[in-house]
């Protein structure tokens, strides 16, 4: 079985990435063989299309509601195989895997398309392409076109497998608003050494970039009556933080996990700003407050906290309820905190609640009642013994986010990276306002916090024949209350995307659908049952209308001899 051609074609238009992977395989044996198409795609992406072509026949993947697809699915196939096409492989990727039997001397072409909105983190967008052909490929290429009407601020490529020879196969051309990256290694360049037919191509190929930002009220782009508004203000004063680290030191954290937690906390302590206040609560079946109040992050206090972190050992049970309520208590009675400041609780745990209150529903209720919208709760789940669903619901109900920390060598870096994302809050209570009577289907437009290096994205449909789209942004910064105004000239904005070969169809409409689905699914996690059903119904409707494989839909892949397989979208919460 020989993969004679593998093509990754990616078009990014205004942060929305559309990727097509095409693999052509030939069976050089004199009997039929299994041909496998196995690719890893970003978790944040939705598959939108898949097909197999052989002997002049095309076998398309059809996207249906998950329940309906499951019912149609042949009951003879054991449940275990039914979701066999897609599985999570690491913290950023999931794998799509399909194989088909092809006759002697026959060929098959696999084609997979997926889309995602690139998210700005720590000041850059990242386009991640996993490269793993597992054999030498005669025609191999990665072709990336980027078009950013705001202008490209910087652009870099990075890869985990580059050699000097391979660098020669990489070309990068860019002007003010466009970039083209082509990676096209020959067979010889792909080889580990000249004697063996082993490939060097195994790992990540990453493109990172950021855009220029001129307008204070963000940037608006419009195509076919749909708009997207990006807002990422520069050089704002940073809010002082009041942060409580709530650290699990129960028995299951023993060994590598507690070591990595110590390493990460020592680095994080160094990153605190002098105007921040902080403290630690550690817990197993007992909850221990390092100090009874928050301390300013002076050199002395940081050094004394570091000494405590060095002594962290792990044993005993897990009282998540007691620890979080203690943290809220410390914030409640805190005095002399900076007037305009952001209070947050960062929980790190690797297990289920086993001490104190054990019912996750009651813990969620207790914590939400205690926090009462005043503080942000971030939940980090270490490894796979945590109930991620529980942590995610608790974080989203309290203005924060959840993240799984994978038990790899880089766990300490994952923890630090997460902290860096939330380390610099620059705006609070952000409201993005648009004329009510002329915009519909608006995505989320108010946000509790904005962190430096990230970006707020709002999208919607302009319903009337407007000439101008006025926007108003209200927010609190550390020094003042802001009101920013802007008017977008709709005709001019539509002009930007005319005659661009980078454009794929109505990309802003698809971006709007993608964002709406993502947000509805996220809101559903912490919503009441009735609202949850309504949000999921809307997300399902959009998933089917725009043909996205989301956690609510399945793609039915039909093979020759009428065999059927299902591709489902896995979620972090399983």
XYZ file of C-alpha atoms in Angstrom:
574
model
C 0.000 0.000 0.000
C 1.604 3.253 -1.092
C 0.489 6.799 -0.296
C 1.687 8.464 -3.493
C 0.199 11.882 -2.805
C -0.664 13.766 0.377
C -1.880 17.323 0.172
C -2.815 19.700 2.993
C -4.462 22.784 1.577
C -5.346 25.493 4.056
C -6.956 28.881 3.508
C -7.206 31.273 6.433
C -9.390 34.309 5.832
C -9.690 36.728 8.714
C -8.841 34.031 11.346
C -11.302 31.499 9.887
C -9.384 28.459 8.670
C -10.643 26.020 6.048
C -8.415 22.950 5.635
C -8.655 20.162 3.074
C -6.499 17.041 3.420
C -6.324 14.826 0.328
C -4.576 11.483 0.380
C -4.162 9.281 -2.727
C -3.284 5.664 -2.117
C -2.489 2.825 -4.517
C -2.396 -0.913 -3.830
C 0.700 -2.282 -5.553
C 0.113 -5.821 -4.257
C -1.484 -8.518 -6.405
C -4.301 -9.068 -3.920
C -6.714 -6.749 -2.140
C -5.410 -4.800 0.885
C -6.653 -2.391 3.562
C -5.888 1.268 2.846
C -5.982 3.533 5.900
C -6.537 7.269 6.102
C -5.484 8.532 9.522
C -5.113 12.228 10.294
C -5.062 14.314 13.435
C -7.004 17.550 13.482
C -7.353 20.314 16.096
C -10.006 19.663 18.771
C -11.368 23.143 18.167
C -12.173 22.279 14.527
C -15.400 20.842 13.138
C -15.214 18.332 10.270
C -17.466 19.568 7.459
C -16.910 17.034 4.710
C -15.383 13.659 3.951
C -15.362 11.443 0.890
C -13.678 8.349 -0.517
C -13.356 7.818 -4.266
C -12.471 4.493 -5.832
C -13.121 2.837 -9.185
C -15.038 5.862 -10.417
C -17.415 5.789 -7.404
C -17.575 8.526 -4.740
C -18.602 7.538 -1.216
C -19.525 10.718 0.678
C -19.887 11.116 4.439
C -23.398 12.304 5.357
C -23.939 14.426 8.456
C -27.043 13.594 10.514
C -28.401 14.109 13.997
C -26.423 11.868 16.327
C -29.391 9.853 17.639
C -30.788 9.263 14.147
C -27.399 8.200 12.827
C -26.916 5.825 15.747
C -30.321 4.204 15.101
C -29.574 3.707 11.442
C -26.230 2.280 12.272
C -26.150 -1.468 11.860
C -27.047 -2.994 15.229
C -24.924 -6.019 14.408
C -21.829 -3.891 14.926
C -20.905 -3.957 18.590
C -21.219 -0.594 20.371
C -17.466 -0.439 20.922
C -16.732 0.114 17.251
C -19.506 2.553 16.544
C -17.588 5.711 17.439
C -14.415 4.268 16.012
C -13.616 6.989 13.504
C -12.670 9.888 15.800
C -10.899 9.876 19.152
C -9.002 12.396 21.291
C -5.251 11.805 21.055
C -3.698 14.631 23.064
C -4.470 18.009 24.568
C -4.813 19.799 21.234
C -5.704 17.067 18.765
C -8.183 14.376 17.864
C -7.680 11.641 15.320
C -9.868 10.767 12.336
C -9.293 7.211 11.148
C -10.974 5.274 8.374
C -9.849 2.237 6.407
C -11.218 0.560 3.321
C -10.354 -2.565 1.384
C -9.010 -1.888 -2.120
C -8.493 -4.382 -4.923
C -5.090 -5.272 -6.403
C -3.640 -2.423 -8.511
C -6.563 -0.147 -7.526
C -6.439 3.392 -6.157
C -8.438 5.280 -3.533
C -8.616 9.020 -2.804
C -9.605 10.213 0.653
C -10.608 13.832 1.196
C -11.342 15.419 4.578
C -12.381 19.057 5.136
C -12.529 20.837 8.489
C -13.007 24.422 9.660
C -12.155 26.385 12.765
C -11.882 29.927 14.053
C -8.296 30.542 15.156
C -8.251 31.844 18.706
C -5.778 34.498 19.801
C -3.775 33.332 22.806
C -0.824 35.165 24.353
C -0.733 37.597 21.439
C -0.860 35.183 18.520
C -3.007 32.892 16.389
C -1.812 29.352 15.865
C -2.586 27.140 12.905
C -1.573 23.583 13.823
C -1.101 20.905 11.156
C -0.145 17.435 12.323
C 2.182 15.670 9.879
C 2.427 11.884 10.164
C 2.397 10.061 6.814
C 4.310 7.075 8.360
C 5.964 6.480 4.973
C 7.760 8.389 2.235
C 5.289 10.190 -0.040
C 6.184 11.012 -3.642
C 3.976 14.116 -3.845
C 3.767 15.699 -0.407
C 2.808 19.288 0.205
C 1.391 21.697 2.766
C -0.010 24.820 1.144
C -1.201 27.643 3.419
C -2.746 30.904 2.214
C -3.547 33.607 4.752
C -5.523 36.780 4.062
C -5.930 39.278 6.905
C -7.421 42.600 5.744
C -6.150 44.301 8.935
C -2.583 43.544 7.841
C -0.149 40.909 9.099
C 1.921 42.100 12.061
C 4.292 39.120 12.125
C 4.325 35.559 10.826
C 6.469 32.572 11.758
C 6.522 28.880 10.996
C 7.741 26.296 13.423
C 8.008 22.560 13.284
C 9.114 19.715 15.516
C 10.835 17.775 12.701
C 12.744 20.334 10.586
C 16.273 19.602 9.358
C 18.517 21.795 7.191
C 17.503 19.819 4.101
C 13.806 20.134 4.927
C 14.139 23.886 5.479
C 15.058 24.153 1.795
C 11.617 22.718 0.946
C 9.871 25.510 2.860
C 9.037 28.836 1.252
C 7.290 31.850 2.713
C 6.029 34.849 0.745
C 4.142 37.693 2.351
C 2.998 41.231 1.735
C 0.942 43.668 3.820
C -2.247 41.546 4.064
C -1.439 38.161 2.524
C 0.937 35.310 3.166
C 1.639 32.092 1.310
C 3.537 29.242 2.947
C 4.508 26.210 0.916
C 6.248 23.123 2.274
C 7.042 20.637 -0.492
C 9.858 18.197 0.368
C 11.137 15.783 -2.264
C 11.459 12.057 -1.520
C 15.160 12.483 -0.733
C 14.507 15.402 1.605
C 11.936 13.322 3.505
C 14.380 10.474 4.230
C 16.013 10.026 7.642
C 19.084 8.718 5.827
C 19.865 7.679 2.283
C 19.951 3.906 2.988
C 16.622 3.551 4.787
C 13.154 4.398 3.527
C 12.195 6.029 6.822
C 10.489 9.403 6.904
C 11.518 12.451 8.904
C 7.998 13.869 8.607
C 6.535 13.141 11.999
C 5.239 15.879 14.254
C 3.722 19.347 14.265
C 3.884 21.957 11.546
C 2.761 25.264 13.057
C 2.081 28.698 11.612
C 1.823 31.539 14.136
C 0.900 35.095 13.359
C -0.783 38.232 14.612
C -2.545 41.102 12.849
C -2.109 44.869 12.941
C -4.601 46.782 15.037
C -5.238 50.438 14.216
C -8.839 51.160 15.198
C -9.494 51.531 18.923
C -12.982 50.012 18.758
C -11.750 46.881 17.006
C -12.127 45.754 13.432
C -15.339 44.918 11.571
C -15.501 42.733 8.488
C -18.597 42.078 6.403
C -19.486 39.555 3.690
C -22.983 38.940 2.247
C -24.833 40.583 5.121
C -22.929 38.790 7.927
C -20.416 40.682 10.043
C -17.635 39.750 12.425
C -16.210 42.220 14.937
C -12.769 41.608 16.458
C -11.741 43.568 19.528
C -8.327 43.333 21.192
C -7.237 46.679 22.648
C -3.500 47.316 22.933
C -1.385 48.736 25.739
C -4.042 48.992 28.421
C -3.124 49.347 32.115
C -3.341 45.990 33.912
C -5.780 45.376 36.766
C -4.189 44.239 40.028
C -5.254 40.639 40.756
C -6.348 39.042 43.997
C -5.668 35.399 43.370
C -6.112 32.358 45.568
C -4.421 29.140 44.484
C -6.382 26.127 45.744
C -4.090 23.119 45.410
C -5.013 19.454 45.782
C -2.429 17.486 47.759
C -4.421 14.286 48.191
C -2.765 10.864 47.902
C -3.340 10.530 44.176
C -1.180 13.623 43.516
C 1.887 11.731 44.832
C 5.043 11.593 42.749
C 5.284 13.223 39.348
C 2.072 15.287 39.632
C 2.947 17.047 42.873
C 6.500 17.647 41.582
C 5.182 19.246 38.389
C 2.693 21.291 40.421
C 5.550 22.538 42.629
C 7.662 23.454 39.571
C 4.782 25.349 37.973
C 3.812 27.206 41.165
C 7.390 28.343 41.765
C 7.469 29.872 38.270
C 3.977 31.372 38.652
C 4.984 33.019 41.945
C 7.811 34.776 40.075
C 5.260 36.083 37.565
C 3.048 37.812 40.150
C 3.127 41.603 39.872
C 4.008 43.716 42.936
C 0.474 45.194 42.977
C -1.154 41.724 43.059
C -2.420 40.067 46.251
C -2.322 36.305 46.691
C -2.514 33.348 49.010
C -2.565 29.539 48.965
C -5.035 26.986 50.225
C -3.932 23.365 50.101
C -6.292 20.497 50.704
C -6.650 16.785 51.082
C -9.305 15.646 53.558
C -8.161 18.685 55.599
C -8.240 22.236 54.266
C -5.173 24.283 55.215
C -5.009 28.043 54.717
C -1.397 29.166 54.330
C -2.316 32.622 55.708
C -5.680 33.794 56.975
C -5.713 36.705 54.497
C -4.387 37.745 51.095
C -0.851 39.134 51.070
C 0.673 41.703 48.715
C 3.098 40.049 46.268
C 6.236 41.579 47.733
C 9.584 39.856 47.253
C 9.500 38.711 50.872
C 5.982 37.236 50.687
C 6.741 35.516 47.376
C 9.893 33.973 48.864
C 7.987 32.740 51.892
C 5.272 31.237 49.627
C 7.978 29.535 47.552
C 9.329 27.938 50.727
C 5.840 26.537 51.434
C 5.496 25.222 47.871
C 8.837 23.395 48.190
C 7.401 21.392 51.094
C 4.148 20.309 49.389
C 3.593 16.580 49.805
C 0.610 14.472 48.833
C -1.520 12.127 50.958
C -5.133 11.724 52.116
C -8.575 12.404 50.614
C -10.074 15.213 48.490
C -12.342 17.866 50.070
C -13.027 20.122 47.067
C -16.118 21.667 48.654
C -14.357 22.718 51.869
C -11.352 24.100 49.996
C -13.364 26.253 47.576
C -15.655 27.609 50.285
C -12.573 28.500 52.360
C -11.153 30.388 49.360
C -14.371 32.364 48.928
C -14.291 33.107 52.676
C -10.783 34.592 52.411
C -11.885 36.882 49.537
C -15.075 37.857 51.393
C -13.222 39.121 54.433
C -10.285 40.619 52.550
C -9.507 44.228 53.421
C -7.266 46.867 51.869
C -7.473 45.333 48.425
C -6.980 47.735 45.495
C -10.318 49.361 44.651
C -10.359 48.383 40.991
C -9.008 44.865 40.981
C -9.932 41.403 39.710
C -10.453 38.538 42.166
C -9.964 34.967 41.033
C -9.734 31.467 42.434
C -7.589 28.899 40.599
C -8.359 25.304 41.574
C -6.011 22.463 40.663
C -7.251 18.947 41.401
C -6.674 15.461 40.013
C -9.607 13.556 41.431
C -13.198 13.238 42.535
C -14.419 14.712 45.812
C -13.843 11.901 48.354
C -13.941 13.817 51.671
C -16.423 16.303 53.092
C -19.311 16.913 50.677
C -19.170 14.272 47.934
C -22.177 15.135 45.789
C -20.939 17.141 42.803
C -24.374 18.755 42.387
C -24.366 20.051 45.969
C -20.763 21.273 45.655
C -21.664 23.149 42.457
C -24.638 24.722 44.184
C -22.664 25.679 47.316
C -19.837 27.233 45.325
C -22.105 29.189 42.993
C -24.110 30.536 45.921
C -20.932 31.562 47.779
C -19.208 33.191 44.782
C -22.439 34.899 43.716
C -20.949 36.369 40.519
C -18.250 38.331 42.377
C -15.140 36.294 41.571
C -13.932 34.199 38.644
C -13.290 30.495 39.238
C -10.804 28.632 37.034
C -10.662 24.835 37.329
C -7.676 22.803 36.202
C -8.219 19.047 36.064
C -4.970 17.093 36.260
C -5.094 13.797 34.358
C -8.029 11.500 33.628
C -9.354 10.575 37.083
C -11.069 13.933 37.479
C -14.707 14.437 36.647
C -14.026 17.002 33.927
C -17.756 17.596 33.442
C -18.057 18.678 37.073
C -15.057 21.046 36.894
C -16.176 22.506 33.566
C -19.697 23.183 34.792
C -18.388 24.777 37.995
C -15.959 27.062 36.133
C -18.443 28.120 33.454
C -21.114 28.830 36.089
C -18.697 31.183 37.843
C -17.250 33.290 35.047
C -14.140 31.182 34.455
C -12.999 28.320 32.275
C -11.830 24.746 32.824
C -8.796 23.120 31.299
C -7.495 19.565 31.390
C -3.823 19.259 32.250
C -2.394 16.211 30.456
C -0.027 14.009 32.449
C 2.928 14.498 30.129
C 6.471 15.678 30.629
C 5.259 19.227 29.893
C 2.507 19.354 32.556
C 4.334 22.120 34.475
C 4.497 24.159 31.244
C 0.784 23.563 30.640
C 0.019 24.935 34.127
C 2.260 27.966 33.595
C 0.805 28.576 30.136
C -2.693 28.594 31.583
C -1.672 31.054 34.288
C -0.080 33.372 31.707
C -3.368 33.503 29.789
C -5.235 34.841 32.835
C -2.352 36.783 34.407
C -3.092 40.155 32.802
C -6.739 41.223 33.014
C -7.060 44.643 31.330
C -10.842 45.120 30.962
C -13.915 44.192 32.992
C -17.659 44.139 32.191
C -17.241 44.535 28.430
C -20.438 45.188 26.484
C -20.403 45.175 22.695
C -23.499 47.036 21.503
C -25.074 47.046 18.032
C -28.337 48.569 16.763
C -30.993 46.171 18.081
C -33.483 46.526 15.241
C -30.983 45.867 12.466
C -28.787 43.033 13.784
C -30.031 39.503 14.417
C -28.550 36.196 15.519
C -25.948 38.072 17.561
C -23.363 35.829 19.244
C -22.311 36.484 22.856
C -21.717 40.213 23.235
C -20.966 40.804 26.896
C -17.878 39.508 28.627
C -16.810 39.590 32.273
C -13.083 39.874 31.701
C -10.678 40.552 28.867
C -7.087 39.353 29.198
C -4.196 40.904 27.336
C -3.114 38.761 24.394
C -6.590 37.343 23.740
C -9.389 38.686 21.540
C -13.137 39.231 21.731
C -15.086 38.051 18.676
C -18.728 38.922 18.028
C -20.653 37.986 14.897
C -24.181 38.470 13.599
C -26.410 39.097 10.644
C -27.248 42.593 9.426
C -30.982 42.404 8.806
C -31.845 45.708 7.131
C -30.461 47.583 4.174
C -28.113 49.640 6.312
C -25.373 51.837 4.877
C -23.521 52.154 8.158
C -23.209 49.697 11.038
C -22.648 51.682 14.248
C -20.991 49.894 17.195
C -20.407 50.963 20.758
C -18.164 49.239 23.273
C -18.499 49.898 27.001
C -15.970 48.539 29.474
C -14.116 49.268 32.703
C -10.364 49.614 32.612
C -8.102 49.908 35.643
C -8.104 53.696 35.400
C -11.475 54.617 33.911
C -14.805 53.638 32.367
C -14.469 53.459 28.602
C -16.917 54.066 25.786
C -15.581 53.414 22.293
C -17.568 54.093 19.140
C -17.075 53.166 15.534
C -19.132 53.123 12.331
C -18.482 50.570 9.625
C -19.327 51.500 6.045
C -20.999 48.319 4.844
C -20.375 48.766 1.098
C -16.690 49.548 1.648
C -16.276 46.597 3.981
C -17.943 44.204 1.493
C -15.494 45.446 -1.180
C -12.482 44.132 0.793
C -13.334 40.515 0.029
C -14.306 40.936 -3.631
C -12.214 38.957 -6.151
C -10.142 37.301 -3.470
C -9.122 33.787 -4.413
C -8.553 33.218 -0.698
C -12.250 33.288 0.043
C -14.226 30.105 0.400
C -17.914 30.825 -0.060
C -19.695 32.806 2.621
C -16.928 32.472 5.136
C -18.274 35.027 7.645
C -21.636 33.269 7.636
C -19.850 29.981 8.357
C -17.713 31.699 11.007
C -20.948 33.010 12.590
C -22.472 29.500 12.582
C -19.263 27.966 14.022
C -19.102 30.548 16.816
C -22.823 30.260 17.619
C -22.593 26.456 17.885
C -19.468 26.625 20.095
C -21.094 29.173 22.403
C -24.465 27.374 22.611
C -22.716 24.115 23.534
C -20.676 25.927 26.189
C -23.718 27.750 27.614
C -25.657 24.472 27.702
C -23.095 23.015 30.134
C -24.095 25.360 32.961
C -27.730 26.048 31.914
C -30.944 24.806 33.570
C -32.454 21.746 31.905
C -35.078 23.589 29.826
C -32.611 26.181 28.551
C -30.109 23.413 27.916
C -32.564 21.640 25.597
C -33.313 24.870 23.689
C -29.597 25.721 23.285
C -28.790 22.211 22.082
C -31.725 22.248 19.641
C -30.461 25.524 18.099
C -26.887 24.218 17.944
C -28.094 20.994 16.305
C -30.114 22.924 13.738
C -27.050 24.991 12.760
C -24.765 21.920 12.760
C -27.051 20.255 10.218
C -27.672 23.396 8.166
C -23.955 24.182 7.767
C -22.844 20.539 7.838
C -20.549 20.482 10.876
C -19.669 17.346 12.849
C -20.278 18.632 16.385
C -21.019 16.740 19.618
C -24.695 16.736 18.501
C -24.214 15.275 15.018
C -22.566 12.230 13.453
C -21.159 11.651 10.038
C -22.225 8.369 8.465
C -19.458 7.089 6.221
C -20.648 4.483 3.723
C -18.114 2.124 2.176
C -18.345 -0.282 -0.751
C -20.592 -3.299 0.030
C -22.876 -0.882 1.956
C -20.819 -1.046 5.137
C -21.437 1.975 7.358
C -19.268 3.637 9.987
C -19.871 6.629 12.250
C -17.665 9.641 12.910
C -18.611 11.394 16.169
C -17.047 14.504 17.715
C -15.479 13.601 21.078
C -15.512 16.152 23.914
C -13.044 16.675 26.746
C -15.759 15.635 29.208
C -16.196 12.295 27.382
